[in-house]
CSV table of N, CA and C in Angstrom, one decimal:
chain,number,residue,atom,x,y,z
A,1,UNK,N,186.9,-124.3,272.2
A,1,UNK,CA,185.7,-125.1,272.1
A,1,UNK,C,185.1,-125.3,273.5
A,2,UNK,N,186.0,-125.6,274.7
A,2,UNK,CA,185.7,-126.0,275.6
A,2,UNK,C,185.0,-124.5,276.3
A,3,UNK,N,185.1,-123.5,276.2
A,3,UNK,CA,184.6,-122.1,276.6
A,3,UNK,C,183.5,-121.9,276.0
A,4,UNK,N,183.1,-122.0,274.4
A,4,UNK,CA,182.1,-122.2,274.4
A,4,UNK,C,180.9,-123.1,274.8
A,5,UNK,N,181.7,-124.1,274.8
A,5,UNK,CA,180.7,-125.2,275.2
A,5,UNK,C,180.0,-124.6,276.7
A,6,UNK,N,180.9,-124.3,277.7
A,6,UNK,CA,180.6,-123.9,278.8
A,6,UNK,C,179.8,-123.0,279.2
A,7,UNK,N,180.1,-121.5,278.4
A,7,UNK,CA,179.5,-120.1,278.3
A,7,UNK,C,177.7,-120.4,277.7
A,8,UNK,N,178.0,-121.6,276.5
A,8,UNK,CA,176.4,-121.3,276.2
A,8,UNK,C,175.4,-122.4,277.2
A,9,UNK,N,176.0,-122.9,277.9
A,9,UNK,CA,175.4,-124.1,279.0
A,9,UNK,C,175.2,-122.8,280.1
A,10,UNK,N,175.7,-122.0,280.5
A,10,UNK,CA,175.9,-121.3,281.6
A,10,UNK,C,174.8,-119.9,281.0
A,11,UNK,N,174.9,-119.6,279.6
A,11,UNK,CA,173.6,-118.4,279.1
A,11,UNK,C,172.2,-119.2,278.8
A,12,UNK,N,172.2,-120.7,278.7
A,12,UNK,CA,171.0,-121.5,278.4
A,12,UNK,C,170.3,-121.4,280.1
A,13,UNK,N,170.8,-120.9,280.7
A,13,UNK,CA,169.8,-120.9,281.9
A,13,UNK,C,169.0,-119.2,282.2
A,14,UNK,N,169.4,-118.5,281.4
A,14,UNK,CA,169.0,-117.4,281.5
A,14,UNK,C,168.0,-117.0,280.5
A,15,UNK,N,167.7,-118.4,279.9
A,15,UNK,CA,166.8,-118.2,278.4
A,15,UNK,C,165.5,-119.2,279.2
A,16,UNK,N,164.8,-118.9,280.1
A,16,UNK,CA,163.7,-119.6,280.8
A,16,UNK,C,162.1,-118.9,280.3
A,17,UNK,N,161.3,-119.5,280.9
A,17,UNK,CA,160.0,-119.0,281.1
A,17,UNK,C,159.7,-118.6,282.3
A,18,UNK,N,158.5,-117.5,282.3
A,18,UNK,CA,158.3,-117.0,283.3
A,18,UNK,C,158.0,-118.1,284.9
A,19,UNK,N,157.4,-119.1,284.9
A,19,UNK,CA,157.2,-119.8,285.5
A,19,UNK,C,158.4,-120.7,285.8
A,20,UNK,N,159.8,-121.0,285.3
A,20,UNK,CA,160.5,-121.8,286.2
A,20,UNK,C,161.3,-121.5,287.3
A,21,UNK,N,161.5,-122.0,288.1
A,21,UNK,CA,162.6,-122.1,289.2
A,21,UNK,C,163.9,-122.5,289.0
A,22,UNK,N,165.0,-121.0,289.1
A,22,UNK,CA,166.2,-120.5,288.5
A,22,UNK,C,167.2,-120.8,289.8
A,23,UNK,N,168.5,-121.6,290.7
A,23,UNK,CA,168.5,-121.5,291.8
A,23,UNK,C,170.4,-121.3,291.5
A,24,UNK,N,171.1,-120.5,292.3
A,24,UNK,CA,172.4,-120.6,292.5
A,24,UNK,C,172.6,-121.4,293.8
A,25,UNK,N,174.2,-121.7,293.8
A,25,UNK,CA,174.6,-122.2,294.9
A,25,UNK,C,175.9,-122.8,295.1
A,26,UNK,N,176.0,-122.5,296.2
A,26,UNK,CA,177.8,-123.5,296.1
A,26,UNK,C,177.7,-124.2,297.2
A,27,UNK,N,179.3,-125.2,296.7
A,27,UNK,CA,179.5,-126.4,298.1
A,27,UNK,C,180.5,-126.6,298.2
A,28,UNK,N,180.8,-127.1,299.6
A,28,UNK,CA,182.5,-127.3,299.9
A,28,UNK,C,182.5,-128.5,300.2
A,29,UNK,N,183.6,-128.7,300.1
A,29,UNK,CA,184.0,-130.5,300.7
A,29,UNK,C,185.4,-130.9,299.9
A,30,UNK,N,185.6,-132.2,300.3
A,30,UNK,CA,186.7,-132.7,300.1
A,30,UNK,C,186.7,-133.8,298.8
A,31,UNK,N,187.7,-134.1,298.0
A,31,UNK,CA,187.7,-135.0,297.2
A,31,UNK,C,188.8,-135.9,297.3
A,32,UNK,N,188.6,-136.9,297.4
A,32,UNK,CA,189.8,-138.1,297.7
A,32,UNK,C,189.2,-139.0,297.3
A,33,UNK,N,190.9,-139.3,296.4
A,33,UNK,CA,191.1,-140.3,296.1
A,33,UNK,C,192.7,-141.1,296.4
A,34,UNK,N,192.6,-142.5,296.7
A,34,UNK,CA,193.3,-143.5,297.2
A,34,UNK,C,194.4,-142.7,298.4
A,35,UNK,N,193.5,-142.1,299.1
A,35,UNK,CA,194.3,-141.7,301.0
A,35,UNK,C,194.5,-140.5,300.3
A,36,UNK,N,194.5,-139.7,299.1
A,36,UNK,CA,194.8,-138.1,299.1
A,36,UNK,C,194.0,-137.1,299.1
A,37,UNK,N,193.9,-136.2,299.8
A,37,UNK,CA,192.8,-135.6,299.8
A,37,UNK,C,192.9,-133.9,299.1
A,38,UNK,N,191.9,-133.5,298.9
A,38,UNK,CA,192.0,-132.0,298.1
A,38,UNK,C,190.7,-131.4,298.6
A,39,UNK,N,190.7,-129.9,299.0
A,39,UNK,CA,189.4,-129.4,299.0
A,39,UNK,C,189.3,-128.4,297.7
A,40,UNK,N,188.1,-128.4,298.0
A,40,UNK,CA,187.5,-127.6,297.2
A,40,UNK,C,186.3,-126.5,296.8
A,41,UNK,N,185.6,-125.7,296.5
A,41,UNK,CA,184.4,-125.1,296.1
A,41,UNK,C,183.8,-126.0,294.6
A,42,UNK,N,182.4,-125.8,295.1
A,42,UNK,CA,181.6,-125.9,293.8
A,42,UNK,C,180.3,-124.8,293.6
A,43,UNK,N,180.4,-124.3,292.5
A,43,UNK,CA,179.6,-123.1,292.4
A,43,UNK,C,178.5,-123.9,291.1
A,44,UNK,N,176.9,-123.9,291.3
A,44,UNK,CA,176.5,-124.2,290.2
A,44,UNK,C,174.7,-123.5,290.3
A,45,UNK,N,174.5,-123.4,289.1
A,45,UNK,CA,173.4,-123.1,288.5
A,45,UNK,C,172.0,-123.8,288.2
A,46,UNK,N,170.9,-124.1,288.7
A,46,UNK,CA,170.0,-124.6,288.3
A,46,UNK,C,168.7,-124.6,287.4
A,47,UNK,N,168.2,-125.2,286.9
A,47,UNK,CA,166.7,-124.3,286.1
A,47,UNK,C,166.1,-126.1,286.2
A,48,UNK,N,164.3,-125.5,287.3
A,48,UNK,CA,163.7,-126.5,287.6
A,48,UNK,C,163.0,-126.9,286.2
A,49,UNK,N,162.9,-128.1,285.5
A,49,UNK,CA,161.6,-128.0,284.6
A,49,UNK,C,160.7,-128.1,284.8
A,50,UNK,N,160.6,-129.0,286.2
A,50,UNK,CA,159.1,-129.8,286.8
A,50,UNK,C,159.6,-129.6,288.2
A,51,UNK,N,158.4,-130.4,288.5
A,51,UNK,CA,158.7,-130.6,290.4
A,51,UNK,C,159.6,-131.4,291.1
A,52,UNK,N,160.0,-132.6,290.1
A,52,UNK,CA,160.8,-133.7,290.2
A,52,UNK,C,162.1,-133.3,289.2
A,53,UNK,N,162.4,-132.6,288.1
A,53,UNK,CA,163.2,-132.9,287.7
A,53,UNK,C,164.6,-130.9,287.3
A,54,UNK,N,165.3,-131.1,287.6
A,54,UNK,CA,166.3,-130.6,287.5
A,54,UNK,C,167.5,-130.3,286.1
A,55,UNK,N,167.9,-129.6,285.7
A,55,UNK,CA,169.1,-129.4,284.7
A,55,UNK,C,170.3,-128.1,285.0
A,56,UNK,N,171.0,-128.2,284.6
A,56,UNK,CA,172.2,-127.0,285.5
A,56,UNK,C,173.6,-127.8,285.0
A,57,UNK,N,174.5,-126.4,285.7
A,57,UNK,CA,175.8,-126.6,285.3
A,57,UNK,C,176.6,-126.7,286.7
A,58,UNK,N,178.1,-127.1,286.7
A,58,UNK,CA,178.9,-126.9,288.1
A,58,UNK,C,180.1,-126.4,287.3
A,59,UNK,N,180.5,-126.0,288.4
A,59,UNK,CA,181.9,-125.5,287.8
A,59,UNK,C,182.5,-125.7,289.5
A,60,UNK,N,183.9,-126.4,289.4
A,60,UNK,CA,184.7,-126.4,290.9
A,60,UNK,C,186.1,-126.2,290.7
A,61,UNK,N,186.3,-126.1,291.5
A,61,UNK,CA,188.1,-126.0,292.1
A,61,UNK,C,188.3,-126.4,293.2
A,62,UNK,N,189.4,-127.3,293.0
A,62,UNK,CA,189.9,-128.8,293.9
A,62,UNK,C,191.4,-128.7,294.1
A,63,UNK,N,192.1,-128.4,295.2
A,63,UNK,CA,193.1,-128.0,295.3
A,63,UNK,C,193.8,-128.3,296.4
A,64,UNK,N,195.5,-129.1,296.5
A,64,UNK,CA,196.2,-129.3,297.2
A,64,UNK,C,197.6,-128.8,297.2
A,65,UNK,N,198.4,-128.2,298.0
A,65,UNK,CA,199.8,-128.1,298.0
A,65,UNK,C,200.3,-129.4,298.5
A,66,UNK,N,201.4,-129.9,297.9
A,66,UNK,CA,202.0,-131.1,298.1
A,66,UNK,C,203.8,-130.8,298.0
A,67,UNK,N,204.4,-130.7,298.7
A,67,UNK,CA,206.2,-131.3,299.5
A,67,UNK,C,206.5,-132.1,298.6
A,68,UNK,N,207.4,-131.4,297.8
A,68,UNK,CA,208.2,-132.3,296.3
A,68,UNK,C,209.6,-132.1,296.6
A,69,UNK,N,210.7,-133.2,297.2
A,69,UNK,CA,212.2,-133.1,297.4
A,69,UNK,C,212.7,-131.3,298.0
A,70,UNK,N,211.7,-130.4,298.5
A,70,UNK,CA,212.0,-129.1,299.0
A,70,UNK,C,211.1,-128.3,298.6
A,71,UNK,N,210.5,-128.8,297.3
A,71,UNK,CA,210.0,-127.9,296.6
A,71,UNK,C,208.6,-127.7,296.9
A,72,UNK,N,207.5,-127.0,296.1
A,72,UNK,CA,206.0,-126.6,296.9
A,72,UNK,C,204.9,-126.8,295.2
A,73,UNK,N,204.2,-128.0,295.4
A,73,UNK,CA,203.9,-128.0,294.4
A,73,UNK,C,202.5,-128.7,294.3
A,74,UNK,N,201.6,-127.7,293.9
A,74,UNK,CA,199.8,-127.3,293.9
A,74,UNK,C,199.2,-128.2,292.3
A,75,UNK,N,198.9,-129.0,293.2
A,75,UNK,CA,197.9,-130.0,292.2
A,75,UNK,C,196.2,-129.7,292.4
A,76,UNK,N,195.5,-129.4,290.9
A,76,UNK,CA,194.3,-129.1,291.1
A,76,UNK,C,193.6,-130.1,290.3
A,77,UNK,N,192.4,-130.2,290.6
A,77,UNK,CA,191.1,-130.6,289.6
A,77,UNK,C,189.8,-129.7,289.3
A,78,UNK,N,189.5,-129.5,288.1
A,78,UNK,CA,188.8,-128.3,287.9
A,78,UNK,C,187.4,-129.2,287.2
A,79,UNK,N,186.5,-129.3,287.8
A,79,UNK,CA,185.3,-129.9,287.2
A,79,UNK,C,184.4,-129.0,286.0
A,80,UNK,N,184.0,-128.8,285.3
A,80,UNK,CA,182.9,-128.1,284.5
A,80,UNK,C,182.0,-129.2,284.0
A,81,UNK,N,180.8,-128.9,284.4
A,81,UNK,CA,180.0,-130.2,284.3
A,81,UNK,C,178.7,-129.6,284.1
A,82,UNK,N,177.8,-130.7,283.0
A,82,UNK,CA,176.3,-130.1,283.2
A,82,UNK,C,175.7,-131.1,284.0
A,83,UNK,N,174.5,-131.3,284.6
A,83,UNK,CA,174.0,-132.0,285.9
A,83,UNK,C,172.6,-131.9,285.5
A,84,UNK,N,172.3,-132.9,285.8
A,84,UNK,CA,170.5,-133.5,285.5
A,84,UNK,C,170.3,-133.8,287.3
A,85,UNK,N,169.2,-133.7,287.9
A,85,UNK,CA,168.8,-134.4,288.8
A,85,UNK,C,167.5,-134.2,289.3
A,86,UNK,N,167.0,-135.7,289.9
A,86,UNK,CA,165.7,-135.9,290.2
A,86,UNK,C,165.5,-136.1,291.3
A,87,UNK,N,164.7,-135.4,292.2
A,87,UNK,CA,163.9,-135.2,292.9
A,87,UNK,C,163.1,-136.4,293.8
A,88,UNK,N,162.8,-137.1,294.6
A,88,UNK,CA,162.1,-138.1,295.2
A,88,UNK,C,160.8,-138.2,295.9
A,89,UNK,N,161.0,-137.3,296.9
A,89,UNK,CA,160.2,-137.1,297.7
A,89,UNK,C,160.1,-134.9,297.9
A,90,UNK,N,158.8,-134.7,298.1
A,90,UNK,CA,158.3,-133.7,298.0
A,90,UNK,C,158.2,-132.9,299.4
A,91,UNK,N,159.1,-132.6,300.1
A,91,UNK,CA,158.7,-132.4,301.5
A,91,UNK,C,160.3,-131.2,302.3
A,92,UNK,N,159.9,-130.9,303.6
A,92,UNK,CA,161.1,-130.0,304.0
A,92,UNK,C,162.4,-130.9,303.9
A,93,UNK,N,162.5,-132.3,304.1
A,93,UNK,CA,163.8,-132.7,303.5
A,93,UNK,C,163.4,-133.5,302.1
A,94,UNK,N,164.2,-133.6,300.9
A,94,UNK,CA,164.1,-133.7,299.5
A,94,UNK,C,165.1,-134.6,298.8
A,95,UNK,N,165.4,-135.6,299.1
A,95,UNK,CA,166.1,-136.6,298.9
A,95,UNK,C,166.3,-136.9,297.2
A,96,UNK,N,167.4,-136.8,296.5
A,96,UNK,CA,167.5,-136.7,295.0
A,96,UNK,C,168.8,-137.4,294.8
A,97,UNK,N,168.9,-137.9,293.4
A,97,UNK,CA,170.0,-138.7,293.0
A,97,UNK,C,170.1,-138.0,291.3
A,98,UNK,N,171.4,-138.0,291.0
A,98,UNK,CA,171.4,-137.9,289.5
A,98,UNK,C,172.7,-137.5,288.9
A,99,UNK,N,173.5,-136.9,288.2
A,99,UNK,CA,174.5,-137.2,287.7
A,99,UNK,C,175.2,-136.2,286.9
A,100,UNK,N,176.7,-135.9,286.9
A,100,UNK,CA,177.2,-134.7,286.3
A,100,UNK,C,177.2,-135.7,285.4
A,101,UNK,N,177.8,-134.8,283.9
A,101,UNK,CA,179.2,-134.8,282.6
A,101,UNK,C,179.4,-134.0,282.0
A,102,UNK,N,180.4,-133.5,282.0
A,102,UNK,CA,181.5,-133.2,281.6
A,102,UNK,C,183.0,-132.9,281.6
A,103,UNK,N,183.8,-132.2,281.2
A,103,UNK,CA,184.7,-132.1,281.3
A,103,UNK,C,185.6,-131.6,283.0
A,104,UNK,N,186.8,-132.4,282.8
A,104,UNK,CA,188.0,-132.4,284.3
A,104,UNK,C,188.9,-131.9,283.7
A,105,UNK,N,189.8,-130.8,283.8
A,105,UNK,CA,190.9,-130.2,284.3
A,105,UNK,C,191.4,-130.7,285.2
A,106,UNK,N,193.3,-131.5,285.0
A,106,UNK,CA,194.2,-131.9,285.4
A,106,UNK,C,195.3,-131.3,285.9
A,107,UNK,N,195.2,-130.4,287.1
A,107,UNK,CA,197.0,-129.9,286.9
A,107,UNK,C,198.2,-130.1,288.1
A,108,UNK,N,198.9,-130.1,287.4
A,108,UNK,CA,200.2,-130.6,288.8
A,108,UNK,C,201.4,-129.2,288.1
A,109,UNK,N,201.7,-128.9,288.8
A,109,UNK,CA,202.7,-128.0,289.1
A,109,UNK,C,202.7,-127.4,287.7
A,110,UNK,N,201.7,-126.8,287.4
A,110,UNK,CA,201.7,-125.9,286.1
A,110,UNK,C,201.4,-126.6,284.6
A,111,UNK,N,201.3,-127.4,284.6
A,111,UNK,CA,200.9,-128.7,283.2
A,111,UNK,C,200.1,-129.5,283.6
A,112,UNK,N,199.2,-129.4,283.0
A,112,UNK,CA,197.9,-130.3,282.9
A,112,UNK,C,197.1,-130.6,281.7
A,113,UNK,N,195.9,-131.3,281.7
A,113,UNK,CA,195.4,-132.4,281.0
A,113,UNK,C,193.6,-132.2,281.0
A,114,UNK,N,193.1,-132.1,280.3
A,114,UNK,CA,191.6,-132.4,280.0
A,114,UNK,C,190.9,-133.5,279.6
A,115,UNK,N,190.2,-134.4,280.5
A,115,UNK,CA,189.4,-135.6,280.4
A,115,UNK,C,188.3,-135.4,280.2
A,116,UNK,N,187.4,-136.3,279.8
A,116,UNK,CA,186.0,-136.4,280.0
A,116,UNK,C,185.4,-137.6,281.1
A,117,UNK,N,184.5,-137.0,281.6
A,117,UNK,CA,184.1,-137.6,283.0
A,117,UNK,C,182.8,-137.3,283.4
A,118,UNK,N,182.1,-138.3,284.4
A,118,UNK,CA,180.9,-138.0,284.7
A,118,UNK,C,181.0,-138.3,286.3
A,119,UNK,N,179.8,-138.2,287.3
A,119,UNK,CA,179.8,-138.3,288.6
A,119,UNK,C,178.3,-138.3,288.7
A,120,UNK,N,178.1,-139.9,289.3
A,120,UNK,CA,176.8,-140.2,289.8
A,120,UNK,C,176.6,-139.5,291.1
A,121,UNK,N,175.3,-139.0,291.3
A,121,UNK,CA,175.1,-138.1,292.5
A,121,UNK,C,174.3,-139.0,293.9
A,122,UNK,N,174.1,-138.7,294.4
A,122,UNK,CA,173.5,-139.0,295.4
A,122,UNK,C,173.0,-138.0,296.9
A,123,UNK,N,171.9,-137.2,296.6
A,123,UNK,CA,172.3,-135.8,298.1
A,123,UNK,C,170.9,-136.0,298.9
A,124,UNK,N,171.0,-134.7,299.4
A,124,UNK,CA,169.4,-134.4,300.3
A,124,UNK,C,169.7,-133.0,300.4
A,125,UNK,N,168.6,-131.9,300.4
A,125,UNK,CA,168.0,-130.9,300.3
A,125,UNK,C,167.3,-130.6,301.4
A,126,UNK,N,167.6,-129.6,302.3
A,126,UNK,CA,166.8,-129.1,303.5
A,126,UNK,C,166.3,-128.2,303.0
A,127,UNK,N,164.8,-127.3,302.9
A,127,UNK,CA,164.4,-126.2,302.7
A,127,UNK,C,164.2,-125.4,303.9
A,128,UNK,N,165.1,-124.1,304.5
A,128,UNK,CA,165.0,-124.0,305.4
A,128,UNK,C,163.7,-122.7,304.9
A,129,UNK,N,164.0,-121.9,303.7
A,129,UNK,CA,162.6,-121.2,303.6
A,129,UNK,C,162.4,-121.8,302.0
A,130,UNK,N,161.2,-120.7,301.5
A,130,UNK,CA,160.9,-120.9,299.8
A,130,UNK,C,162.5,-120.3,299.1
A,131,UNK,N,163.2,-120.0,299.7
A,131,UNK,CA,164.2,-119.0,299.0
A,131,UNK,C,165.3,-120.2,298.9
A,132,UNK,N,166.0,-120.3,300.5
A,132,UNK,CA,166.9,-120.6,301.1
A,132,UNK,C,167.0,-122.2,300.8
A,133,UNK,N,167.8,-122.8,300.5
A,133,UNK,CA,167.7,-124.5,301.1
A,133,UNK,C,169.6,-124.9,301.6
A,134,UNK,N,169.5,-125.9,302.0
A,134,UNK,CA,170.7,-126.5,302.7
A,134,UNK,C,170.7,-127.5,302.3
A,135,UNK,N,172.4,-127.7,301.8
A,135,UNK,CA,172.4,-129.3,300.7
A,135,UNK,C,173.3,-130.0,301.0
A,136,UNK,N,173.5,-131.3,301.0
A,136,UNK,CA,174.4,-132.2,301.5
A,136,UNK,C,174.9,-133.6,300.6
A,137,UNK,N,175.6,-133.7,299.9
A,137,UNK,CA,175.6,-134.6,298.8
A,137,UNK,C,177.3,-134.9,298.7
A,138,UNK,N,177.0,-136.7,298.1
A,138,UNK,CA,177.9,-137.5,297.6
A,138,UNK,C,178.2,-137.2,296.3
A,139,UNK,N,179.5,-137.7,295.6
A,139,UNK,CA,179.3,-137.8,294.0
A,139,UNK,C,181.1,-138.9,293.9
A,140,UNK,N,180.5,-139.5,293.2
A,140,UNK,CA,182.1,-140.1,292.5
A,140,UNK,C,182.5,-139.9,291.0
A,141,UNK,N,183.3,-138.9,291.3
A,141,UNK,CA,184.0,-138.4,289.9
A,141,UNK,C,184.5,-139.8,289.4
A,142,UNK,N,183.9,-140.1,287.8
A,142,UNK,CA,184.5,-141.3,287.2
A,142,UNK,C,185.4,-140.3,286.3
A,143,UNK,N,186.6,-140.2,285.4
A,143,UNK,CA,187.4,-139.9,284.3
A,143,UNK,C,188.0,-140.8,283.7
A,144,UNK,N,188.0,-140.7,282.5
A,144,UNK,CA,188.1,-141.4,280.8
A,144,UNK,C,189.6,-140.7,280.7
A,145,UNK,N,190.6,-141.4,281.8
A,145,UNK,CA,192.2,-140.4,281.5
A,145,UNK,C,192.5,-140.9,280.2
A,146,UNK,N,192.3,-142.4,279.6
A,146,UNK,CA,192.4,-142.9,278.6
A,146,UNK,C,192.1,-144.1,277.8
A,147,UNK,N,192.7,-144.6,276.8
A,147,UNK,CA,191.7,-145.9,276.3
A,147,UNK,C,191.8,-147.2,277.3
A,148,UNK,N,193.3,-147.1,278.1
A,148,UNK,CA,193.6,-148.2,278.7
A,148,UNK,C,193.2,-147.7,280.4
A,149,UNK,N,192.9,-146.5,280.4
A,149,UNK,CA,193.2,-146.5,282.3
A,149,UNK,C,191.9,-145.5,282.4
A,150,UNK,N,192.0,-145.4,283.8
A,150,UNK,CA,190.7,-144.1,284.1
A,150,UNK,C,191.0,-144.1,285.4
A,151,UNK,N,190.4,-143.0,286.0
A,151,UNK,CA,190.7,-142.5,287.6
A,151,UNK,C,189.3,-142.6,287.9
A,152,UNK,N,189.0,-142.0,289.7
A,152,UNK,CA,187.8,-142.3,290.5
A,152,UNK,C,188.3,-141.4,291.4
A,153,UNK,N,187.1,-140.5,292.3
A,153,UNK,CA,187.3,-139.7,292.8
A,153,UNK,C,186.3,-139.4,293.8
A,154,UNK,N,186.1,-139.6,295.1
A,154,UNK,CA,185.1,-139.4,295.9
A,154,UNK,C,185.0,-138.3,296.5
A,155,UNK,N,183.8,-137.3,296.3
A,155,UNK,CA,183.4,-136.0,297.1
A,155,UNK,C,182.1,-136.1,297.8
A,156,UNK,N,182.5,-135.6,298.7
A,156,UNK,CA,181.6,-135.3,300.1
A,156,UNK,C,181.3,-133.7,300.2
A,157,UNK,N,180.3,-133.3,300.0
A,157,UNK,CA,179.8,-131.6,299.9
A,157,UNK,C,178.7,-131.5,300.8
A,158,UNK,N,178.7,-130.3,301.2
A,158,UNK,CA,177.8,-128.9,302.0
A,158,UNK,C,178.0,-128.3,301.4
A,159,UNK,N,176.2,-127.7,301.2
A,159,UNK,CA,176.5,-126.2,300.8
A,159,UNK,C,175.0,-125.3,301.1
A,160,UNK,N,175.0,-124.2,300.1
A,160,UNK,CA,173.1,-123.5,300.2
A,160,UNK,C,173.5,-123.2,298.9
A,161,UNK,N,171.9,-123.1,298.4
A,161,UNK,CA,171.6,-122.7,297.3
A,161,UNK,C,170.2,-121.3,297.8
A,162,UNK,N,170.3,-120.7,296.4
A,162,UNK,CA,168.6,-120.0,296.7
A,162,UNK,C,168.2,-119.5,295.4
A,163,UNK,N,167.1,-119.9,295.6
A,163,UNK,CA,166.2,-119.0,294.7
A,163,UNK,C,166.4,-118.0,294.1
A,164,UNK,N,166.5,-118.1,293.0
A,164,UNK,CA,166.4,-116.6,291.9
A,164,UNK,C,165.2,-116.2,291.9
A,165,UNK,N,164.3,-116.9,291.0
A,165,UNK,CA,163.2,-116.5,290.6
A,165,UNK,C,162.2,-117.9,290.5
């Protein structure tokens, strides 16, 4: 269910009009939470509707090796998320705030767990041409681990995106 859900979020961007703005892009940075830290990639997809507003997917991988009594053991976070965001100001820097949800992938040493989660955004947008831009953005992963508890997760990203069409 979770694959589909994903696959037709990720083919709904390929079903546009001739006039919108289609953009790929990825970002690196770190995510920590309480002194642990994990890096990662984020790879995501855009489709502009307006001049102000945004819709798209991310997909990441968040990943640490961690020293278990001898042993060598790779804890991940895997985000798949769809993402809304709006736009502020109109200009070579582009200041925008707005917000993932969906689903987190859990795993520690081969067993893991699927949450639902969202992450308020907060970034800025360099346009270095019409194609090219340069992005720099906050986000706090919130997750729903369960009815009694939930986790928090701070990422700090760079990245570029560009222009499809």
């Amino acid at each position: 269910m979770k694959k589909l859900l994903f696959l037709s979020m990720f083919l709904g961007f390929f079903q546009v009009k001739n006039y919108a703005q289609i953009s790929g892009g990825a970002t690196l940075g770190p995510m920590i939470s309480s002194g642990d830290v994990m890096f990662g990639l984020s790879l995501n997809g855009k489709y502009e509707l307006n001049d102000k507003l945004k819709v798209g997917a991310n997909l990441g991988y968040f990943t640490k090796k961690t020293e278990f009594f001898g042993s060598s053991i790779r804890q991940s976070i895997t985000p798949i998320t769809g993402l809304v965001e709006y736009k502020f100001l109109e200009n070579i820097l582009n200041p925008y705030a707005g917000t993932d949800l969906g689903f987190y992938r859990i795993g520690i040493a081969g067993f893991g767990a699927t949450y639902l989660g969202f992450a308020p955004t907060a970034g800025i947008n360099y346009e270095i041409n019409d194609k090219l831009t340069v992005n720099g953005n906050f986000k706090y992963h919130y997750l729903l681990t369960s009815e009694l508890s939930s986790a928090g997760f701070m990422n700090i990203n760079a990245g570029v995106s560009y222009k499809i069409k």
